[in-house]
Amino acid sequence: MSRVRTPQVEKLPSGVPGLDIVTDGGVPRARTTLIAGTAGSGKTILAAQFLVEGVRQFDQHGVFITFEESAEDIRRNVASLDWDVAAFEAAGAWMFVDASPEPGEPVIETGGYDLGALIVRIEMAVKAVGATRVVLDSLGAIFNQFENVSIIRNELFRLTVALKQMGVTALMTAERDDEYGPIARHGVEEFVTDNVIVLRNVLEGEKRRRTAEVLKFRGTTHQKGEYPFTVMEGQGIVVIPLSAIKLRQRSSNVRISAGNAELDAMCGGGFFRDSIVLVSGATGCGKTLMTTEFISGGADRGERCLLLAFEESRHQLMRNASGWGRDYEAYEQGGLLKIIANYPESCGLEDHLIAIKQAIDDFRPNRVAVDSLSALERVSTVKGFREFVISLTSFIKDTEVAGLFTATTERLLGGESVTEAHISTITDSIILLRYVEMLGEMKRGLTVLKMRGSPHDKSIREFNIDGTGMHIGHAFRSVSGILAGHPQHIPQRELERMEELFKDVSPSD
Amino acid sequence: MSNYTLRLFITGHTPQAERAIANLKRICADELQGRYEMEVVDLMEDPEEGERQRIIATPTLIKQLPPPLRRIIGDLSDKERVLSGLDIFPILNDDGDAHE
């Protein structure tokens, strides 16, 4: 019965979306955690949100100690995120301790002093609202208020001890100068805290990327590395816990129709219900048509479909679909289709991701199509894009829906897209659509390159497009080099000779 | 002749607080005979007053009157700084001694 257990530091769920996954369950309870970041990295928002979520989700009250901005400034600033701090204050769930500098004459210092008054005020506020959570924003500002840095260091250490005795869980924010330099100014991390979270706001190839990283949690676990986050109106910080997402989705043997009988046959009976299919091809060679058939294949069977379009408007999509005999409007009226058409540039990739997740949560689709993924690549860094695809895939798989993504190749003939290079290992199936130049004619070819967990047709088949959709025909026999973009006609005689060759080495001989 | 209203905020009677009280009493006795009111506020007993006056560090000396309001923090061990902080300039006679 006597089991030796290492004492684990308990965690307090922060309630900040995604952060509790990255922190393995929250911030250390009854401890102080340092939030370090450069100017504009979101420290104050995170600090305020820690209190807001505490009140909203857990009925835990909070005290906000401000050293820089006045309480009134903070109330006003966070109001833009739809947080009504004044209402929390009126309800006795929130109290400010305003330690921002008084305007006017500078304070004169003679001899030794301590921060006893501040500690007394914090104790009073914690008692008054019965606080569980405390934030201090920011340490740099308190250093600026006083001349004697060594006194302030000692006093801040004393303050963290006092906070621990009060049993509150605290966040302290601190400025840093470089994204990848010392943890914080004034060397605060050395004496203030065992727990450090770093917020970054990095300029990467003309794009801003915000990330959160748990640098250390003494005596307890956390996820390692940087996780992107975004600041959403009405929501605050949303951390995207990419690789921390567990691969817990079941894989299903249930097949669904691709919306095209011939393609179903090539895939060995349709796509798997919870698989991700990547359709790659040059512009105009049938990706949007394949998306349309995928959607009608679902909607015709009463499945709900979500179409995320980043290249064409709603109107264009409707027109395209009706050109192939599919009535998107009827699907929409029947509640079977939801189209979200956005310019990729309309917001950052993290914001797109959260909007998509929201749409999936709200609409609960059976099928999700993204046309095209490559368009989103334009607005992102390589790393950011890869993370986007991984988390999008995991959202989709988590809800056990079928996904179809399209990717545009840069070259008309052959070639592969950058998109593919990043995500081909993540997808379950890959279908290639290619232009094939043959004897002075442009033809279209289709092949199922990969079909995880199922045998499939490996030939390259010719297909045609007409007013009723896609029609897959025979395999391109007597042609090689299609996928490489250099199709070569092989004379019939050569074909026969090669078949003879393989006969010779076969063991049955 | 204006009267000085001085309030000294402390957090418990620590040696530092006692030093500040003694230093302030001596400075007042030397420089402001009969022209001052001095109050010591212990925030351990009255934390609300610390909140109202937005005190962070202790000891803090606040000169409420005459205006302008001044704040001096520390144990007040540097008399010259305290006096200049309170806008008190000793009137010097020819011998260099403070005027009686």
XYZ file of C-alpha atoms in Angstrom:
609
model
C 0.000 0.000 0.000
C 2.846 2.375 0.799
C 3.678 3.819 -2.534
C 6.536 6.276 -2.797
C 5.339 9.243 -4.767
C 7.339 12.249 -5.760
C 5.450 15.272 -4.519
C 3.986 16.923 -7.585
C 3.258 20.604 -7.661
C -0.470 21.017 -8.116
C -1.715 23.046 -11.040
C -4.416 25.665 -11.256
C -6.181 25.580 -14.643
C -5.808 29.083 -16.063
C -8.869 28.855 -18.286
C -6.958 30.613 -21.077
C -7.841 28.616 -24.222
C -5.006 26.277 -25.180
C -2.662 27.408 -22.430
C -3.681 24.608 -20.104
C -2.710 22.036 -22.712
C 0.716 23.610 -23.186
C 1.203 23.852 -19.412
C -0.009 20.278 -18.784
C -2.983 21.440 -16.768
C -2.389 25.029 -15.689
C 0.051 27.186 -13.769
C 1.591 25.923 -10.513
C -0.931 26.445 -7.719
C -0.009 28.749 -4.843
C 3.164 29.741 -6.662
C 4.291 32.712 -8.686
C 4.826 32.340 -12.418
C 6.823 34.905 -14.354
C 5.405 36.009 -17.698
C 8.320 37.479 -19.648
C 8.017 39.165 -23.017
C 9.104 42.083 -25.161
C 6.979 45.196 -25.532
C 3.692 44.348 -27.222
C 3.992 40.594 -26.711
C 0.676 40.349 -24.861
C 1.830 40.117 -21.238
C -0.776 42.434 -19.783
C -3.548 40.764 -21.773
C -2.516 37.343 -20.498
C -2.325 38.651 -16.944
C -5.768 40.248 -17.151
C -7.230 37.200 -18.884
C -5.927 34.955 -16.107
C -8.150 36.906 -13.716
C -11.075 37.207 -16.146
C -11.214 33.455 -16.831
C -10.859 32.803 -13.127
C -13.986 34.815 -12.390
C -15.934 33.587 -15.407
C -15.143 29.887 -15.411
C -14.142 28.972 -11.899
C -15.719 31.655 -9.696
C -12.235 32.439 -8.410
C -11.719 36.048 -7.458
C -8.708 38.109 -8.416
C -6.486 41.019 -7.462
C -4.711 43.061 -10.121
C -1.654 44.986 -8.932
C -0.570 47.539 -11.488
C 2.774 49.309 -11.421
C 2.616 50.969 -14.784
C -0.814 51.883 -16.100
C -3.510 53.237 -13.827
C -6.446 51.003 -12.936
C -8.646 53.176 -15.125
C -6.341 52.675 -18.137
C -6.459 48.915 -17.690
C -10.256 48.871 -17.383
C -10.468 50.811 -20.610
C -7.828 48.806 -22.492
C -9.347 45.411 -21.803
C -12.850 46.658 -22.550
C -11.860 46.316 -26.216
C -11.681 42.551 -25.601
C -15.231 42.610 -24.205
C -14.075 42.196 -20.639
C -16.175 44.228 -18.242
C -13.798 44.612 -15.333
C -15.938 47.281 -13.661
C -18.785 44.751 -13.424
C -16.451 42.215 -11.783
C -15.359 44.915 -9.345
C -18.946 45.800 -8.532
C -19.655 42.111 -7.891
C -16.756 41.955 -5.452
C -14.839 39.502 -7.640
C -11.997 41.778 -8.698
C -9.906 44.436 -6.980
C -7.157 46.688 -8.226
C -4.158 47.674 -6.179
C -3.017 50.777 -7.977
C 0.738 51.158 -7.520
C 1.270 53.166 -10.671
C 3.458 56.234 -10.278
C 1.785 59.431 -9.128
C 2.024 62.187 -11.669
C 4.008 65.203 -10.594
C 7.156 65.586 -8.580
C 9.579 62.697 -8.467
C 9.810 60.816 -5.207
C 12.879 61.627 -3.134
C 14.801 58.772 -1.553
C 16.900 59.080 1.591
C 18.195 55.930 3.214
C 16.709 52.472 3.403
C 13.082 51.506 2.787
C 10.999 48.450 1.994
C 7.813 47.523 0.112
C 5.961 46.704 3.310
C 3.126 49.073 2.426
C 2.567 47.345 -0.911
C 2.489 43.919 0.721
C 0.000 45.162 3.314
C -2.222 46.590 0.581
C -2.076 43.347 -1.402
C -2.951 41.321 1.697
C -5.873 43.607 2.356
C -7.186 43.288 -1.200
C -6.733 39.497 -1.264
C -8.701 39.255 1.955
C -11.367 41.720 0.814
C -12.377 39.780 -2.320
C -11.277 36.335 -1.150
C -8.826 36.143 -4.037
C -7.447 32.919 -5.468
C -5.554 34.650 -8.266
C -3.193 37.615 -8.212
C -1.362 39.330 -11.044
C 1.405 41.932 -10.885
C 1.998 44.029 -13.988
C 4.817 44.780 -14.546
C 8.032 44.310 -12.618
C 10.006 46.591 -14.934
C 7.742 49.491 -14.007
C 8.382 49.092 -10.296
C 12.110 49.130 -10.927
C 11.616 52.407 -12.770
C 9.853 53.949 -9.779
C 12.775 53.504 -7.420
C 16.479 54.271 -7.483
C 17.763 51.475 -5.306
C 17.573 48.367 -7.473
C 19.011 46.003 -4.864
C 16.327 46.957 -2.326
C 13.607 46.313 -4.909
C 15.059 42.927 -5.776
C 15.078 41.843 -2.162
C 11.618 43.211 -1.611
C 10.166 41.460 -4.640
C 11.576 38.229 -3.318
C 9.915 38.959 0.014
C 6.712 39.698 -1.872
C 6.700 36.300 -3.605
C 7.161 34.639 -0.229
C 4.259 36.669 1.143
C 2.078 35.681 -1.848
C 2.877 32.035 -1.207
C 1.857 32.423 2.435
C -1.421 33.960 1.299
C -1.935 30.788 -0.764
C -2.682 32.676 -3.957
C -1.603 31.682 -7.462
C 0.205 34.620 -9.007
C 1.431 35.791 -12.381
C 4.086 38.511 -12.605
C 4.902 40.142 -15.902
C 8.391 41.338 -16.814
C 9.885 43.023 -19.846
C 12.677 41.581 -21.911
C 14.772 43.298 -24.552
C 15.415 40.493 -27.032
C 13.175 37.691 -28.195
C 15.963 35.194 -27.717
C 18.125 36.909 -25.075
C 18.101 36.997 -21.279
C 14.760 36.059 -19.749
C 13.989 39.493 -18.347
C 15.410 42.893 -17.504
C 16.945 43.490 -14.090
C 17.666 39.752 -13.809
C 14.344 39.298 -12.033
C 13.936 35.658 -12.960
C 16.914 34.740 -10.793
C 15.175 35.612 -7.582
C 11.499 35.992 -8.280
C 10.301 32.700 -9.549
C 10.793 29.052 -10.349
C 8.227 29.181 -13.108
C 8.673 31.093 -16.338
C 6.468 31.475 -19.403
C 7.902 33.480 -22.311
C 5.673 35.307 -24.785
C 7.209 36.230 -28.129
C 6.216 38.493 -30.962
C 8.689 37.685 -33.705
C 8.969 39.250 -37.115
C 9.536 36.377 -39.513
C 9.668 37.084 -43.217
C 7.524 40.240 -42.952
C 4.975 38.419 -40.833
C 4.346 38.674 -37.117
C 4.244 35.454 -35.224
C 3.144 35.357 -31.621
C 4.200 32.380 -29.554
C 4.079 31.208 -25.962
C 6.677 28.936 -24.411
C 6.836 27.412 -20.959
C 10.500 27.814 -20.144
C 10.415 26.089 -16.777
C 8.031 24.865 -14.103
C 9.875 23.685 -11.036
C 8.765 20.316 -9.791
C 6.166 19.658 -12.444
C 5.786 18.922 -16.139
C 4.937 21.064 -19.128
C 5.066 20.878 -22.917
C 8.287 22.094 -24.475
C 8.846 24.508 -27.300
C 6.994 27.491 -28.729
C 3.275 27.391 -29.405
C 1.620 30.021 -31.582
C -1.167 32.114 -30.144
C -3.447 34.852 -31.319
C -5.446 37.567 -29.631
C -9.125 37.338 -30.559
C -11.704 39.999 -29.981
C -14.054 38.958 -27.215
C -11.859 35.996 -26.347
C -8.400 37.323 -25.595
C -5.423 35.040 -26.009
C -5.994 31.686 -27.675
C -2.964 29.394 -27.637
C -2.795 26.804 -30.399
C -1.373 23.682 -28.845
C -0.124 22.069 -32.077
C 2.157 19.184 -31.312
C 0.751 18.826 -27.818
C -2.454 17.593 -29.437
C -2.674 13.916 -28.783
C -3.128 11.469 -31.596
C -6.155 9.909 -30.004
C -8.458 9.807 -33.001
C -9.706 6.393 -33.903
C -9.386 5.288 -37.448
C -12.476 4.091 -39.114
C -13.065 1.456 -41.769
C -16.258 3.097 -42.898
C -16.039 4.258 -46.484
C -17.649 7.360 -47.883
C -18.174 8.305 -51.484
C -15.892 10.788 -53.183
C -18.946 11.847 -55.162
C -17.630 10.097 -58.248
C -18.227 6.393 -58.823
C -15.085 5.859 -60.891
C -12.885 7.577 -58.301
C -14.518 5.520 -55.536
C -13.585 2.402 -57.462
C -9.994 3.596 -57.904
C -9.714 4.153 -54.146
C -10.921 0.657 -53.419
C -14.462 1.668 -52.489
C -14.319 5.362 -51.535
C -12.423 7.458 -49.007
C -12.283 6.454 -45.368
C -14.729 8.408 -43.227
C -12.149 10.057 -40.998
C -9.309 10.524 -43.438
C -7.664 13.565 -44.950
C -7.328 13.602 -48.713
C -4.935 15.920 -50.517
C -5.737 16.784 -54.117
C -2.776 18.285 -55.937
C -2.805 19.820 -59.381
C -2.015 22.810 -61.557
C -4.454 25.638 -61.919
C -7.593 24.775 -63.861
C -7.046 21.059 -63.999
C -10.011 20.024 -61.893
C -9.317 20.545 -58.208
C -12.341 22.708 -57.575
C -14.467 20.211 -59.494
C -13.194 17.388 -57.345
C -14.029 19.493 -54.275
C -17.509 20.110 -55.639
C -18.090 16.382 -56.248
C -16.787 15.614 -52.764
C -19.361 18.016 -51.339
C -22.275 16.874 -53.454
C -21.288 13.266 -52.726
C -21.878 14.076 -49.061
C -24.843 16.406 -49.315
C -26.734 14.036 -51.615
C -26.525 11.446 -48.847
C -27.689 13.890 -46.184
C -24.216 14.647 -44.802
C -23.318 18.139 -43.662
C -20.492 19.751 -45.582
C -18.318 22.742 -44.751
C -16.544 24.429 -47.646
C -13.702 26.793 -46.803
C -12.796 28.716 -49.924
C -9.773 30.975 -50.165
C -9.511 31.507 -53.895
C -13.015 32.130 -55.174
C -15.988 34.075 -53.917
C -19.265 32.498 -52.847
C -20.842 33.620 -56.043
C -18.133 32.122 -58.237
C -18.333 28.844 -56.341
C -22.097 28.666 -56.822
C -21.723 29.360 -60.534
C -18.986 26.757 -60.929
C -21.066 24.160 -59.151
C -24.157 24.795 -61.226
C -21.956 24.534 -64.341
C -21.327 20.934 -63.313
C -24.956 20.324 -62.431
C -24.608 20.789 -58.658
C -26.994 23.083 -56.819
C -25.158 24.618 -53.872
C -28.066 26.889 -53.079
C -30.406 23.961 -52.512
C -27.823 22.291 -50.259
C -27.491 25.478 -48.248
C -31.232 25.866 -47.866
C -31.406 22.250 -46.749
C -28.800 23.001 -44.048
C -26.362 20.573 -45.628
C -23.799 23.060 -46.825
C -22.005 26.007 -45.280
C -19.666 28.050 -47.414
C -17.067 30.299 -45.841
C -15.245 32.302 -48.487
C -12.434 34.552 -47.307
C -9.392 36.229 -48.721
C -6.346 34.536 -47.241
C -4.948 37.996 -46.531
C -7.995 38.996 -44.465
C -6.245 37.926 -41.286
C -3.322 35.971 -39.906
C -3.115 32.209 -40.230
C -3.736 31.693 -36.514
C -6.928 33.720 -36.811
C -8.028 31.677 -39.811
C -7.385 28.523 -37.838
C -9.473 29.629 -34.903
C -12.272 30.814 -37.201
C -12.227 27.413 -38.922
C -12.276 25.583 -35.605
C -15.190 27.732 -34.518
C -17.041 26.920 -37.737
C -16.407 23.199 -37.279
C -17.599 23.365 -33.666
C -20.724 25.311 -34.606
C -21.742 23.554 -37.819
C -20.638 20.029 -36.865
C -19.982 18.958 -40.456
C -19.418 15.410 -41.706
C -17.139 16.696 -44.429
C -14.742 19.616 -44.615
C -13.183 20.828 -47.854
C -10.456 23.469 -48.102
C -9.924 24.998 -51.531
C -7.109 25.785 -51.626
C -4.560 25.277 -48.938
C -1.885 26.812 -51.153
C -3.638 30.165 -51.075
C -3.125 30.251 -47.322
C 0.536 29.556 -47.730
C 0.971 33.001 -49.234
C 0.113 34.727 -45.982
C 2.358 32.707 -43.741
C 5.861 31.653 -42.930
C 6.923 28.118 -43.792
C 6.906 27.083 -40.145
C 3.625 28.816 -39.467
C 2.004 27.091 -42.417
C 3.163 23.678 -41.376
C 1.814 24.235 -37.880
C -1.438 25.455 -39.372
C -1.881 22.312 -41.436
C -1.027 20.043 -38.519
C -3.524 21.675 -36.212
C -6.224 21.916 -38.871
C -5.753 18.220 -39.573
C -5.989 17.390 -35.918
C -9.172 19.452 -35.455
C -10.742 17.637 -38.346
C -9.619 14.200 -37.231
C -10.630 14.924 -33.676
C -14.214 15.410 -34.759
C -14.007 12.356 -37.050
C -14.951 14.079 -40.235
C -13.584 13.557 -43.715
C -11.338 16.289 -45.019
C -10.343 17.193 -48.545
C -7.625 19.789 -49.118
C -6.491 21.061 -52.460
C -2.974 22.214 -53.295
C -1.873 24.079 -56.385
C 1.313 23.088 -58.175
C 3.373 25.908 -59.583
C 4.122 24.306 -62.913
C 1.460 23.331 -65.372
C 3.077 20.038 -66.203
C 4.313 17.687 -63.551
C 6.031 19.143 -60.528
C 4.925 19.208 -56.964
C 3.656 22.040 -54.830
C 5.393 23.435 -51.778
C 2.198 22.668 -49.931
C 2.557 18.998 -50.719
C 6.107 18.875 -49.474
C 4.911 20.116 -46.101
C 1.843 18.097 -45.624
C 1.984 14.954 -47.693
C 3.003 12.883 -44.695
C 0.094 14.212 -42.663
C -2.593 13.293 -45.155
C -4.006 9.811 -45.510
C -4.550 9.900 -49.245
C -3.034 11.865 -52.093
C -4.636 12.293 -55.486
C -2.665 13.927 -58.267
C -4.312 15.766 -61.140
C -1.936 16.519 -64.011
C -1.971 17.996 -67.465
C -0.558 15.590 -70.007
C 0.690 16.821 -73.363
C 0.272 14.061 -75.909
C 0.659 14.226 -79.651
C -0.175 17.936 -79.785
C -3.104 17.697 -77.387
C -3.593 18.652 -73.728
C -5.176 15.849 -71.801
C -5.861 15.507 -68.117
C -4.587 12.659 -66.011
C -5.457 11.475 -62.513
C -3.759 9.047 -60.219
C -4.225 7.907 -56.650
C -0.698 8.205 -55.305
C -1.368 7.082 -51.779
C -4.291 5.522 -49.973
C -3.471 4.693 -46.392
C -4.842 1.383 -45.232
C -6.303 0.218 -48.522
C -5.292 -1.178 -51.884
C -5.960 1.203 -54.741
C -5.694 1.568 -58.495
C -2.145 2.643 -59.298
C -2.587 3.522 -62.944
C -2.633 7.027 -64.338
C -6.094 7.514 -65.797
C -7.276 10.001 -68.323
C -10.305 12.077 -67.377
C -12.667 14.521 -69.056
C -14.805 17.310 -67.696
C -18.254 18.141 -69.050
C -21.507 19.700 -67.845
C -22.193 16.812 -65.489
C -18.784 16.663 -63.845
C -15.683 14.509 -64.003
C -15.477 11.329 -66.058
C -12.539 9.070 -65.452
C -11.568 6.934 -68.411
C -8.815 4.510 -69.332
C -5.259 4.419 -68.140
C -2.610 6.149 -70.195
C -0.911 3.130 -71.604
C 2.101 3.550 -73.818
C 3.043 6.857 -72.170
C 5.688 7.380 -69.517
C 7.031 10.397 -67.629
C 3.648 11.988 -66.983
C 4.254 12.809 -63.356
C 7.724 14.141 -64.105
C 6.158 16.492 -66.610
C 7.845 14.930 -69.639
C 5.351 12.497 -71.153
C 6.891 10.275 -73.798
C 5.058 8.075 -76.143
C 6.258 4.512 -76.092
C 5.698 2.628 -79.390
C 3.605 -0.520 -79.195
C 6.570 -2.664 -80.204
C 8.646 -1.365 -77.291
C 5.805 -2.103 -74.874
C 5.581 -5.696 -76.021
C 9.342 -6.074 -75.783
C 9.288 -4.806 -72.180
C 6.517 -7.162 -71.211
C 8.600 -9.998 -72.637
C 11.554 -8.829 -70.549
C 9.621 -9.087 -67.304
C 8.340 -12.497 -68.315
C 11.923 -13.716 -68.608
C 12.860 -12.879 -65.017
C 9.652 -14.024 -63.395
C 10.259 -16.976 -61.001
C 7.417 -19.018 -62.525
C 9.633 -19.546 -65.496
C 4.581 81.800 8.713
C 3.106 78.610 7.310
C 2.440 75.443 9.234
C 3.755 72.138 8.047
C 1.509 69.077 8.065
C 3.657 65.965 7.872
C 2.483 62.363 7.825
C 4.935 59.514 8.173
C 3.723 56.101 6.993
C 5.341 52.978 8.396
C 4.565 49.243 8.242
C 5.014 48.061 11.815
C 7.641 49.383 14.205
C 10.669 47.958 12.464
C 14.152 49.319 13.264
C 13.957 51.184 9.954
C 10.631 52.754 10.929
C 11.997 53.742 14.346
C 14.999 55.332 12.665
C 12.752 57.313 10.353
C 10.618 58.534 13.273
C 13.695 59.615 15.266
C 15.249 61.336 12.245
C 12.053 63.191 11.429
C 11.555 64.297 15.053
C 15.097 65.642 15.163
C 14.794 67.509 11.862
C 11.480 69.052 12.904
C 12.822 70.060 16.292
C 15.855 71.665 14.710
C 14.220 73.391 11.771
C 10.505 73.779 12.332
C 10.105 74.588 16.012
C 6.407 74.869 16.730
C 5.498 75.223 13.098
C 4.539 71.652 12.334
C 2.083 68.876 12.972
C 3.451 65.381 12.655
C 1.489 62.141 12.524
C 2.818 58.588 12.340
C 0.496 56.178 10.512
C 1.143 52.466 10.947
C -0.285 50.662 7.927
C -0.374 47.397 9.847
C -3.168 49.007 11.854
C -4.713 51.094 9.113
C -4.093 49.491 5.716
C -7.004 51.387 4.114
C -5.111 54.644 4.602
C -2.191 53.118 2.678
C -4.581 52.324 -0.158
C -6.083 55.826 -0.114
C -2.691 57.509 -0.162
C -1.331 54.880 -2.592
C 1.720 54.152 -0.482
C 4.048 51.490 -1.907
C 7.266 51.823 0.063
C 7.696 52.477 3.754
C 8.757 54.605 5.464
C 7.099 57.279 3.299
C 6.914 60.877 4.464
C 4.168 62.977 2.899
C 4.216 66.744 3.251
C 0.555 67.606 2.873
C 0.888 71.277 3.727
C 2.031 73.701 2.571
C 1.570 72.791 -1.087
C 2.988 71.322 -3.223
C 2.532 67.816 -1.873
C 5.844 65.999 -1.548
C 6.780 62.384 -0.953
C 10.058 61.298 0.575
C 10.799 57.619 1.089
C 13.454 56.019 3.220
C 14.661 56.321 6.808
C 15.259 60.090 6.349
C 18.914 59.703 7.327
C 20.099 62.387 4.883
C 18.991 65.637 6.486
C 19.913 67.866 3.561
C 17.862 65.786 1.134
C 14.926 65.714 3.515
C 14.985 69.479 3.912
C 15.236 70.183 0.205
C 12.529 67.609 -0.385
C 10.281 69.498 2.037
C 11.216 72.819 0.405
C 12.708 73.978 3.702
C 15.764 76.169 3.225
C 17.479 77.172 6.440
C 18.043 80.931 6.569
C 21.749 81.453 7.128
C 23.200 84.357 9.143
C 26.633 85.867 8.582
C 28.346 83.231 10.696
C 26.922 80.483 8.572
C 24.717 79.339 11.440
C 21.058 78.792 11.051
C 19.055 81.864 11.986
C 17.311 81.590 15.340
